[in-house]
Tab-separated table of C-alpha atoms and ligand atoms in Angstrom:
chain	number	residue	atom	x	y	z
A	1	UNK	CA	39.798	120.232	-16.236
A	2	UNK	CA	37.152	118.717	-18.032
A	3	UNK	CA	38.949	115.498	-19.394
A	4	UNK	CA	39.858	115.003	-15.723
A	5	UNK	CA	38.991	111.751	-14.847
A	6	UNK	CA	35.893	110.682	-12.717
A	7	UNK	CA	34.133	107.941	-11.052
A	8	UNK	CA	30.627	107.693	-11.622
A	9	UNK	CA	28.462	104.670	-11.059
A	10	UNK	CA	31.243	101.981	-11.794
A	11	UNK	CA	33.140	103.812	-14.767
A	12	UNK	CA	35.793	105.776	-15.164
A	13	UNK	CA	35.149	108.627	-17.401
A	14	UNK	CA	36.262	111.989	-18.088
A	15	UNK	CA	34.348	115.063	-16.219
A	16	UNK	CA	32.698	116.358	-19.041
A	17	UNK	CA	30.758	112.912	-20.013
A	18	UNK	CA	29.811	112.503	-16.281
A	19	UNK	CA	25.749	112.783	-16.757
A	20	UNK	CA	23.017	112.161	-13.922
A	21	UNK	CA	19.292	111.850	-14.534
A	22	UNK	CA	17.517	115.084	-13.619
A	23	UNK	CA	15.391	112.937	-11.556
A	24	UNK	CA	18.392	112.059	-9.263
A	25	UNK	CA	17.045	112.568	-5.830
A	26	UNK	CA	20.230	114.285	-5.341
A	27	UNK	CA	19.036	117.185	-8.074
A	28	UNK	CA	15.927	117.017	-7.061
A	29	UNK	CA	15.602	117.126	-3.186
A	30	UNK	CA	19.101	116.984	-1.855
A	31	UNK	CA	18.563	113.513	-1.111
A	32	UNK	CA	22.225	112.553	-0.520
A	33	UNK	CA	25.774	112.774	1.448
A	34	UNK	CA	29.110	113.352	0.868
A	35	UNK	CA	32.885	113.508	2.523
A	36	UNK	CA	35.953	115.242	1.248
A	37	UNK	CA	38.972	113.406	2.282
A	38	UNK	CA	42.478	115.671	1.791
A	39	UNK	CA	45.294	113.567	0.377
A	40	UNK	CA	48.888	113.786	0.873
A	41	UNK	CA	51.732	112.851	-1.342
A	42	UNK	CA	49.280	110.298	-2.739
A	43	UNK	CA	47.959	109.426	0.682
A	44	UNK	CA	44.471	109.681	2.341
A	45	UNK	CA	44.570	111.605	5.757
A	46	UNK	CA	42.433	109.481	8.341
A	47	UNK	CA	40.877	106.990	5.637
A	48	UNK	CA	39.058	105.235	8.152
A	49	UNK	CA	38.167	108.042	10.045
A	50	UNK	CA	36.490	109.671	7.047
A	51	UNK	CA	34.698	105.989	6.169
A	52	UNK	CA	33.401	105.561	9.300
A	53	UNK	CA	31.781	109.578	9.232
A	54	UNK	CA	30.432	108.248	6.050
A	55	UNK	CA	29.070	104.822	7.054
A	56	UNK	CA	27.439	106.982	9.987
A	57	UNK	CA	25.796	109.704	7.610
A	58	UNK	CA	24.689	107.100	5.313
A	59	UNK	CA	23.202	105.261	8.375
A	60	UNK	CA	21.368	108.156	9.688
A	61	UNK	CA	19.797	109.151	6.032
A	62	UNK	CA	18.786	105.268	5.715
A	63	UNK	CA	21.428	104.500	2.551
A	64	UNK	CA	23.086	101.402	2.192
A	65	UNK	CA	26.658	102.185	1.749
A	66	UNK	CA	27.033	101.220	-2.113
A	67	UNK	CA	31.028	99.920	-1.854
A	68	UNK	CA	32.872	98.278	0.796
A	69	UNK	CA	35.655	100.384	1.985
A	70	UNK	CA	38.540	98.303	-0.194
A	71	UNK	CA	36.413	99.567	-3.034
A	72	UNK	CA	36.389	103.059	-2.120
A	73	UNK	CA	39.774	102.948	-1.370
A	74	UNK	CA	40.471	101.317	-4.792
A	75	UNK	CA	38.320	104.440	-6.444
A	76	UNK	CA	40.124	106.966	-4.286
A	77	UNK	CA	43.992	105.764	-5.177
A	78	UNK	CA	42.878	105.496	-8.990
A	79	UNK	CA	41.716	109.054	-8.734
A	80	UNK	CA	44.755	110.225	-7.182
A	81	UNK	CA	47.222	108.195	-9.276
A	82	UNK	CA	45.671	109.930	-12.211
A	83	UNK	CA	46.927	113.540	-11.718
A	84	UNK	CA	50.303	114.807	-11.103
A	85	UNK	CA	49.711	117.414	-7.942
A	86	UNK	CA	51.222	116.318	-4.851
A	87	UNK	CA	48.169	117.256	-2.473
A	88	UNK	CA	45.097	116.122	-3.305
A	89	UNK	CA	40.928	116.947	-2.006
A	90	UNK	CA	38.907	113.804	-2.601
A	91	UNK	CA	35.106	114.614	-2.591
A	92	UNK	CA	32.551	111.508	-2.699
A	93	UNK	CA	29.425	111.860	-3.033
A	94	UNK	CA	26.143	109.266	-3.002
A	95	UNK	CA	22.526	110.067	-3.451
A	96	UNK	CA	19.200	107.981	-2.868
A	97	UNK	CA	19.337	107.762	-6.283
A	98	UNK	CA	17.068	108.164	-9.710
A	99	UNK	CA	13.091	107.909	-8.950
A	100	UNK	CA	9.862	109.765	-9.780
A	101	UNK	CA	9.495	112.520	-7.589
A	102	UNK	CA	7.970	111.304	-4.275
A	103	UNK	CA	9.591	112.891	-0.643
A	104	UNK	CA	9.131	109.488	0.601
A	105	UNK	CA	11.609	106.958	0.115
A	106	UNK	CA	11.107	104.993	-3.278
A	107	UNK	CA	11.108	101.005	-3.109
A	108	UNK	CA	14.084	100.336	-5.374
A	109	UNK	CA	16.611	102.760	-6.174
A	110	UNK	CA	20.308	102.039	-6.726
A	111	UNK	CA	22.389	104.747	-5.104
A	112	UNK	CA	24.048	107.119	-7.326
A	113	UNK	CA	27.975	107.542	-6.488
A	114	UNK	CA	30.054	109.596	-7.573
A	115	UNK	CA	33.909	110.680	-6.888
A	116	UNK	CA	36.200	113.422	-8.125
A	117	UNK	CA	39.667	114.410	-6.762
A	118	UNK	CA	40.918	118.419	-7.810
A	119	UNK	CA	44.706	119.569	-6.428
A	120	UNK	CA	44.367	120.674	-2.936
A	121	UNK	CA	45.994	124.488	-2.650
A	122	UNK	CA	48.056	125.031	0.161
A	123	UNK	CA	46.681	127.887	2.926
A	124	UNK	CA	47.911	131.322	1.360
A	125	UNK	CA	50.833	132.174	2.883
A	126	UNK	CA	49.413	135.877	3.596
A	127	UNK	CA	46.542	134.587	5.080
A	128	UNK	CA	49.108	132.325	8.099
A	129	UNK	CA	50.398	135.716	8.670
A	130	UNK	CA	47.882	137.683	9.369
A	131	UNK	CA	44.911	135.570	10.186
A	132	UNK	CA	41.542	135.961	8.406
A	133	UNK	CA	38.311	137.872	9.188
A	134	UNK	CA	34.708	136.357	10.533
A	135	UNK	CA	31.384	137.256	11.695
A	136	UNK	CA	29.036	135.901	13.813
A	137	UNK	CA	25.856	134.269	12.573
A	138	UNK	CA	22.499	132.945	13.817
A	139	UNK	CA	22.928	129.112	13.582
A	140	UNK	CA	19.653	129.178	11.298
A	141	UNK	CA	20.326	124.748	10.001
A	142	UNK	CA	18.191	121.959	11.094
A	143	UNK	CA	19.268	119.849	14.434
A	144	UNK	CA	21.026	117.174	12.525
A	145	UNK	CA	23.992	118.867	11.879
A	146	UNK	CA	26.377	116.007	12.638
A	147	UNK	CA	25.234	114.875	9.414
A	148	UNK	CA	27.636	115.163	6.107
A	149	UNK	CA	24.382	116.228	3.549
A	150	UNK	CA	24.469	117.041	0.614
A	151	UNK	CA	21.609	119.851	1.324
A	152	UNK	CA	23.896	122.735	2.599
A	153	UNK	CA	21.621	125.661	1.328
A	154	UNK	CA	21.708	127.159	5.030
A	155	UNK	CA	25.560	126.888	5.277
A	156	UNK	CA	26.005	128.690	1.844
A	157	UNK	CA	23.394	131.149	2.914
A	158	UNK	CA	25.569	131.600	6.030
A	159	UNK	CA	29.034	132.001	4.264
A	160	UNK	CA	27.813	134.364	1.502
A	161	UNK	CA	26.396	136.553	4.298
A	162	UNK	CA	29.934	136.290	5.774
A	163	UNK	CA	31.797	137.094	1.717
A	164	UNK	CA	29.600	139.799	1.672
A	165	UNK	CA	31.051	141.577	4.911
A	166	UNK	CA	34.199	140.941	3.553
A	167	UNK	CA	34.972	138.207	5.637
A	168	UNK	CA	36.301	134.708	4.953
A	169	UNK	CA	33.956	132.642	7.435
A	170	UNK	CA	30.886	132.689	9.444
A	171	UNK	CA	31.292	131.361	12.793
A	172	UNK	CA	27.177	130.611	14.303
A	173	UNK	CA	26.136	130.708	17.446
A	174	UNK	CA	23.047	129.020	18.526
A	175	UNK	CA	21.320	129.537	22.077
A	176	UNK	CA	23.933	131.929	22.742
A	177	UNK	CA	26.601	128.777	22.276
A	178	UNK	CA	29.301	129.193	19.593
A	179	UNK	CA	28.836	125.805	17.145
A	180	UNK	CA	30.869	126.117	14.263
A	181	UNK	CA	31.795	127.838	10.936
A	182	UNK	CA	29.756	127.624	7.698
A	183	UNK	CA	32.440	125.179	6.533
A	184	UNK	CA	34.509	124.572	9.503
A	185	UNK	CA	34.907	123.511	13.434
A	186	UNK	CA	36.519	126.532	15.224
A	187	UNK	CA	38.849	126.270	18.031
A	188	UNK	CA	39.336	128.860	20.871
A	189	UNK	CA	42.111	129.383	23.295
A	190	UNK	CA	41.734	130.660	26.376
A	191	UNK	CA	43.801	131.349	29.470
A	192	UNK	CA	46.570	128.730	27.946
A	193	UNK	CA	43.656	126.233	27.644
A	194	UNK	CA	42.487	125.027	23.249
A	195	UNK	CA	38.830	124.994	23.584
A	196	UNK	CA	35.950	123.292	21.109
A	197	UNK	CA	32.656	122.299	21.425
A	198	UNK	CA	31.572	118.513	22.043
A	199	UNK	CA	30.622	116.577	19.336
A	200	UNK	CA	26.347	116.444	19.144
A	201	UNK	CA	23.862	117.305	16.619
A	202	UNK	CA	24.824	120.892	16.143
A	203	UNK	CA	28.084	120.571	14.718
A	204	UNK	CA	30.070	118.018	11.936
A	205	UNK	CA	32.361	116.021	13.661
A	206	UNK	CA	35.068	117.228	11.653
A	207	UNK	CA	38.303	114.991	10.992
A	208	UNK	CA	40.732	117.735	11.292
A	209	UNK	CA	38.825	118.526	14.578
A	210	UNK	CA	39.406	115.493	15.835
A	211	UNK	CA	43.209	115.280	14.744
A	212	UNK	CA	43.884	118.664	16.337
A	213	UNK	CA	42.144	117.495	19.671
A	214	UNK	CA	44.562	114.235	19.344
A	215	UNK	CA	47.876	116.108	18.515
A	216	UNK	CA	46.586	118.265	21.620
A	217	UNK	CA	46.608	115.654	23.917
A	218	UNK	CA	49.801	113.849	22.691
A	219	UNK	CA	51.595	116.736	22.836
A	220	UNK	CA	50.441	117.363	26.520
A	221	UNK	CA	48.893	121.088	25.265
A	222	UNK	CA	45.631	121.438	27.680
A	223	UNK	CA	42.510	120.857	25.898
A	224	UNK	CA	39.016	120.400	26.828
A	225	UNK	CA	35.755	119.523	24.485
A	226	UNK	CA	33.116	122.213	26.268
A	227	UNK	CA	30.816	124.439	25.780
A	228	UNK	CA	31.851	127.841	24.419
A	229	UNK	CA	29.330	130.818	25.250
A	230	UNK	CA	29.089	133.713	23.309
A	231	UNK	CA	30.653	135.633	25.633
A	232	UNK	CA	33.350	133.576	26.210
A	233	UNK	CA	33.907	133.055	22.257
A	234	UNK	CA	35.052	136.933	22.159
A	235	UNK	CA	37.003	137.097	25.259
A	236	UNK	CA	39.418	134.178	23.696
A	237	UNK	CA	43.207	135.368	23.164
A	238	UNK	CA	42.788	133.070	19.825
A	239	UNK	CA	40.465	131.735	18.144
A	240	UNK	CA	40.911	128.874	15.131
A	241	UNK	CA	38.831	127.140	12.628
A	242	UNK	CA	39.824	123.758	10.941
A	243	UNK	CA	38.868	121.461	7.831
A	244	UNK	CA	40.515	119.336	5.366
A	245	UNK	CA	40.823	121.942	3.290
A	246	UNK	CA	41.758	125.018	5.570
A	247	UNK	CA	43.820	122.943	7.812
A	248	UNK	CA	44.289	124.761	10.982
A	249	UNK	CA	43.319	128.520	10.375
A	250	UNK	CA	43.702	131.846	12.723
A	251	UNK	CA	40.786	133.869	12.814
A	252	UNK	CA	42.324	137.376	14.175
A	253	UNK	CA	39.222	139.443	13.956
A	254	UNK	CA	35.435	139.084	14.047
A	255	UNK	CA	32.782	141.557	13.541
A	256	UNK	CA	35.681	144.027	13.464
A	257	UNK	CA	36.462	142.924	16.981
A	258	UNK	CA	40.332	142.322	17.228
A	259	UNK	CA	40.906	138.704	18.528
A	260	UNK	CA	44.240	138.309	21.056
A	261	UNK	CA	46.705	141.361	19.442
A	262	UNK	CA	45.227	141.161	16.521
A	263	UNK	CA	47.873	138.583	15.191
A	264	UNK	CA	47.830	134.747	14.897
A	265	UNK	CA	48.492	133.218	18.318
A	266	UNK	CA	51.459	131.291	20.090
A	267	UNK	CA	49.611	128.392	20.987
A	268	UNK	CA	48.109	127.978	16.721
A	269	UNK	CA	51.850	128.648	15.709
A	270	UNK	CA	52.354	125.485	17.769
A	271	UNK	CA	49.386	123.508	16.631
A	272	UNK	CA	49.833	124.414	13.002
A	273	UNK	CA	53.858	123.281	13.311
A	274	UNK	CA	52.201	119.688	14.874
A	275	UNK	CA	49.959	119.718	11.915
A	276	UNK	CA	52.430	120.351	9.437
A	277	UNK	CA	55.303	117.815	10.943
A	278	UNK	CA	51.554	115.170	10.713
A	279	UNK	CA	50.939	115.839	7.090
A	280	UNK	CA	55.339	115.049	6.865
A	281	UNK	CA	54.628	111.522	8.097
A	282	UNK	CA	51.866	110.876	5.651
A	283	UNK	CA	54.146	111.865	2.707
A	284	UNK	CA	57.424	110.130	3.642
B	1	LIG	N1	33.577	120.926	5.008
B	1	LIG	N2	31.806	121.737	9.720
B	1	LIG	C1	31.224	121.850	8.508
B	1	LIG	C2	29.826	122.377	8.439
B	1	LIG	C3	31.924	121.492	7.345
B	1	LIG	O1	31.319	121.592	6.142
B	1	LIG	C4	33.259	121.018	7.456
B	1	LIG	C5	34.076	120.616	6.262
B	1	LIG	C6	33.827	120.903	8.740
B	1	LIG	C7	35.225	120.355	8.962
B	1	LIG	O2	35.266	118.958	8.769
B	1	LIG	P1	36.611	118.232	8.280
B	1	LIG	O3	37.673	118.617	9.234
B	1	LIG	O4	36.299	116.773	8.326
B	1	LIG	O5	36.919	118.726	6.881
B	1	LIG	C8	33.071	121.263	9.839
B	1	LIG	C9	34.222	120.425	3.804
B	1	LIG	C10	35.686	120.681	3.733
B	1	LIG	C11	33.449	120.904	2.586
B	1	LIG	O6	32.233	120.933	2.678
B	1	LIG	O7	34.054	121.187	1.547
C-alpha cells in the first residue's frame, strides 16, 4: 500500500513520500476538486465524460486546469499499468494550491495535483441479492452541488448519520424533492417508467447517471429526467442509486419502509445486466 505509486506535482513517487505543504489551500480551506474515474481491464469508463465534469468544476471554482487531457490521460494509464488488479478507481485531485492563509484568491499559486489509483472491489454479491438499506436526510449542502469539491464535510455528515442507522446510504430530500445520495444519484422506477432528477445545482451530474439514462434510452426502457417528490420517492416499486464505484445499486428499504417486495426489482435486474454487458465492451 504505501510503496504504491503516485502522481504528485510532476513525479512519480511512492505513497508514503507523497508530502503537501500544510498551507495547501486544499488542507487548509478545502480549496480544491476532484473526480474518480472507474477503470476497466486497464480502461477508463467515459474518459471524456469525466474530463469535461472536471474542466467544468475547475471552471466554476476559477482553476486553470493544470494538464491538458493527453497528459492526464498519460498520468492515468501509468497509474493503472502499475498494479496488477483488473478493475481499477482513479481519484484526481487539484487544489488552488500553497499560499498564506487568505479566503481570497492569492495572486500566484501553482495548482497542486495529485492522482492515485487503488483496485476497484466488485459490488458484494450479498448486497445484489438483497438490496441495501437508506434513510432519508435533510439536503443540509450549499446550492452548488453540481460541483465535484473537495469540501464534502456536509455529505460525510450525511452518510455517517445514515452508518449510524445501520444503513448504507443517505438519500436527501430538499424542498420536499428527492436530490440524491450522500455519494450517489438515485434512480426510481415507477409504474414501468426509470425516474431521476434533472441535472441543476442540487445534484452531481454523475457519469454513471448519465450512462444508465443512455443505456435506458438505447435499449428503448422508458425513462424520464423529472422531478421526484417525496411522496412519490416512497411510493416507487424500486428505487436505485449509482456511482463509479457502486455501479448500479438496489435500495430495497428506507427508513424501515420496504421498497417494491422488499427485493431488488425486474427493471434494475435489467439495467444492471446492460451495465455489466457495458463494462464487457470496455475490457475486450
Ligand atoms: N462520488 N453524487 C455525489 C454527491 C457523489 O459524490 C457521487 C460520486 C455521485 C455519482 O457520480 P459518478 O457516477 O460520476 O461516480 C453522485 C464518488 C464516487 C466519490 O466521491 O468517491
Amino acid at each position: 500500500m504505501s510503496s504504491q505509486l503516485v502522481y504528485l506535482n510532476g513525479d512519480y513517487i511512492p505513497l508514503n513520500e507523497a508530502k503537501v505543504s500544510v498551507l495547501d489551500r486544499g488542507f487548509i480551506f478545502g480549496d480544491g476538486i476532484y473526480e474518480v474515474i472507474p477503470a476497466y481491464g486497464g480502461k477508463p469508463l467515459r474518459f471524456e465524460h469525466h474530463t469535461q465534469r472536471l474542466q467544468n468544476s475547475l471552471d466554476a471554482v476559477r482553476i486553470s486546469n493544470p494538464l491538458t487531457n493527453e497528459q492526464w490521460l498519460e498520468i492515468i494509464n501509468r497509474l493503472i499499468s502499475e498494479t496488477d488488479s483488473q478493475d481499477q478507481s482513479v481519484y484526481l485531485h487539484i487544489t488552488r494550491g500553497v499560499a498564506s492563509r487568505d479566503h481570497s484568491f492569492p495572486n500566484q499559486t501553482t495548482p497542486t495535483v495529485f492522482v492515485m489509483s487503488n483496485p476497484l472491489h466488485s459490488v458484494d454479491p450479498g448486497l445484489l441479492e438483497s438490496g441495501i438499506s437508506a434513510v432519508t436526510l435533510d439536503d443540509f449542502r450549499w446550492q452548488h452541488c453540481n460541483i465535484k469539491a473537495i469540501a464534502l464535510l456536509p455529505n460525510i455528515l450525511l452518510r455517517q448519520q445514515a452508518v449510524d442507522k445501520g444503513a448504507v446510504e443517505a438519500i436527501l430530500i430538499r424542498d420536499g424533492n428527492m436530490t440524491e445520495g450522500a455519494a450517489s444519484n438515485v434512480f426510481i422506477v415507477s409504474n414501468g417508467i426509470i425516474k431521476t432528477p434533472p441535472k441543476d445545482n442540487k445534484l452531481l451530474p454523475g457519469i454513471t447517471r448519465d450512462l444508465v439514462v443512455e443505456l435506458a434510452q438505447t435499449h428503448n426502457m422508458p425513462v424520464e429526467e423529472t422531478d421526484i417528490s417525496e411522496a412519490e420517492f416512497f411510493a416507487a416499486d424500486e428505487i436505485w442509486l449509482t456511482s463509479s464505484t457502486k455501479e448500479v445499486l438496489p435500495v430495497t428499504k428506507v427508513n424501515d419502509q420496504v421498497i417494491g417486495n422488499g427485493k431488488p426489482g425486474a427493471v434494475w435486474q435489467d439495467m444492471y445486466q446492460k451495465y455489466q454487458d457495458y463494462k464487457a465492451t470496455l475490457r475486450a
